[in-house]
Structure formats: C-alpha cells, structure tokens
Amino acid sequence: MPTSKSDYIVTASQSYISRSASILEAPNLHSKGKSVIQKNVTIHGEFGASIHIGRYVYIDEDVEIAPSVIPASSDPLLAMGSSGGDVGSNKLMPLHPPTKTEKALPVIIGSHTKIGNNCSIQSIAIGSCVRIGSNCRIFPRSKIHDCCIIENDTVIPPDMVVPPFSRVRGNPARIVGSLPECSGGEFVEDCVQEYTGFVRELGE
C-alpha cells in the first residue's frame, strides 16, 4: 500500500514509480500512463529493446522484467534452441544484455493488467486485462493473450502461448479452465478503481 507521495516519482502521464524501483535505461520504457510501479521492481531497459506498458497497469513489489534474448540469426531452429532457463528450478536464464550475436525482443504489457509480487518475467507479450499472481516465473519468448488469470506460483515455460480467457496454474503451467467473456470489463473497472484508490490514499 502507498505510504507517501514523496516515495514515488510522478510522471507527466500520471504514472507512479517507486523511488526504490530500478528502471535501467529509462528511455527504453514507454508507458501510456496512470500505472503504478512499486518498490524493488527492476525493469531491464539496458538490453536495448523497448518495453511498452499500457494504461492502468499495476506492478507489485519485487518484480523483475527483462526482454527475451535470442540469436541474431534468422534461423528459427537457432532461436528455438537458445537457452530459456531451468523450468524445474524456477530459475530464468541469466540476465545480461545481448552479445554481438544476439538480439533482445521488445516487451509489451497491455492495459488494465496486474502483476503480483515476486515475479520474474521474460515474456515477449502480456495482453490487456491479465492477472498474474505472486511468485510466478514467465520464461523467455512466451506470450499471454488478453483476459487471462495466471495463478500464484505458476511457471510458464519458454515459448508457451496462453490463449485468451484462460485460467492457468502449475509448474509447468497448464490451462485449467476458461473465463467468461465479461471478464475483460470487470478487470478494466477493477484496475481503474484500484488506481483511483491508490492516488486518493496518497492525498492527491
């Protein structure tokens, strides 16, 4: 929960970024505004790839977001064979900027999406109206479509694609159910209300 407005940097687009968050190479972070980035969040812009965050996004404490790094070669077999980390140990690949033979892929996080605390994310895209629980590991090159719930402690393996309106859990992740089509509207309303309440608590 917020403590004081002085604990946050307020951007021109009305996003609140904790002063204890680490936004590396900040010009590579593009936010549409009215989002909250909490303390001890690390966003790896130093990989050289752009990181896009939509409106009304909430990123909780101790989250790390980094681009996927793949071989610069256009050979798809080389890209698929690149390291993605050890799913069994829940550890992502070592985080380092791409070498001369590698490239980083852009990261897109859609609007009205919430990411729980203590998550590590190297997905290429997380859609709008997505709920990611606490202690999740999202491995490189994976993609989560709109209106999904990723339950606590879920590990999404490299290259997994989560269809819209899916409920996902487990290590490795599996689809365990579906969401009603009205979920998107509920998620939008929830995120707007949470942002408004956050700002109100800061005394804005």
Short mmCIF file of N, CA and C in Angstrom, two decimals, residues 10 18 28 41 51 83 90 99 119 121 127 141 144 151-152 155 162 188 193 198:
data_model
loop_
_atom_site.label_atom_id
_atom_site.label_comp_id
_atom_site.label_asym_id
_atom_site.label_seq_id
_atom_site.Cartn_x
_atom_site.Cartn_y
_atom_site.Cartn_z
N VAL A 10 6.29 10.91 -9.92
CA VAL A 10 5.05 11.03 -10.67
C VAL A 10 5.39 11.54 -12.06
N SER A 18 7.88 3.93 -7.84
CA SER A 18 8.57 3.98 -6.56
C SER A 18 10.01 4.44 -6.74
N ASN A 28 14.07 3.55 -22.74
CA ASN A 28 13.50 2.38 -23.43
C ASN A 28 12.18 1.92 -22.83
N VAL A 41 11.03 -3.05 -7.85
CA VAL A 41 10.81 -3.54 -9.21
C VAL A 41 12.04 -3.20 -10.05
N ILE A 51 10.34 -1.48 -24.01
CA ILE A 51 9.40 -2.12 -23.10
C ILE A 51 8.17 -1.22 -23.01
N SER A 83 18.95 -20.78 -24.94
CA SER A 83 18.66 -21.10 -23.54
C SER A 83 17.46 -20.33 -23.03
N ASN A 90 12.75 -23.27 -11.45
CA ASN A 90 12.07 -21.96 -11.42
C ASN A 90 13.02 -20.81 -11.70
N THR A 99 24.67 -10.15 -26.61
CA THR A 99 26.01 -10.03 -27.17
C THR A 99 25.92 -9.62 -28.64
N CYS A 119 7.58 -11.69 -8.94
CA CYS A 119 7.50 -12.37 -10.23
C CYS A 119 8.73 -12.04 -11.07
N ILE A 121 9.77 -12.02 -15.14
CA ILE A 121 9.06 -12.04 -16.42
C ILE A 121 10.02 -11.77 -17.56
N GLY A 127 -0.96 -9.62 -22.51
CA GLY A 127 -2.08 -8.87 -23.07
C GLY A 127 -2.73 -7.92 -22.09
N ARG A 141 10.25 -15.77 -24.41
CA ARG A 141 9.55 -15.96 -25.68
C ARG A 141 8.11 -16.42 -25.49
N ILE A 144 1.22 -14.26 -23.40
CA ILE A 144 -0.05 -14.40 -22.71
C ILE A 144 -1.05 -13.46 -23.38
N GLU A 151 -2.36 -18.05 -12.05
CA GLU A 151 -2.46 -18.21 -10.61
C GLU A 151 -1.09 -18.14 -9.92
N ASN A 152 -1.11 -17.93 -8.60
CA ASN A 152 0.12 -17.85 -7.82
C ASN A 152 1.03 -19.05 -8.07
N VAL A 155 4.56 -21.41 -13.28
CA VAL A 155 5.78 -21.32 -14.08
C VAL A 155 5.41 -21.57 -15.54
N VAL A 162 -0.42 -18.63 -24.23
CA VAL A 162 -1.65 -18.79 -23.45
C VAL A 162 -2.79 -18.12 -24.20
N VAL A 188 -11.11 -4.24 -16.27
CA VAL A 188 -10.90 -2.82 -16.56
C VAL A 188 -11.38 -1.98 -15.39
N GLN A 193 -10.43 1.50 -10.61
CA GLN A 193 -10.76 1.77 -9.23
C GLN A 193 -9.55 1.65 -8.32
N PHE A 198 -5.50 4.25 -5.01
CA PHE A 198 -4.07 4.44 -4.71
C PHE A 198 -3.74 5.93 -4.65
#
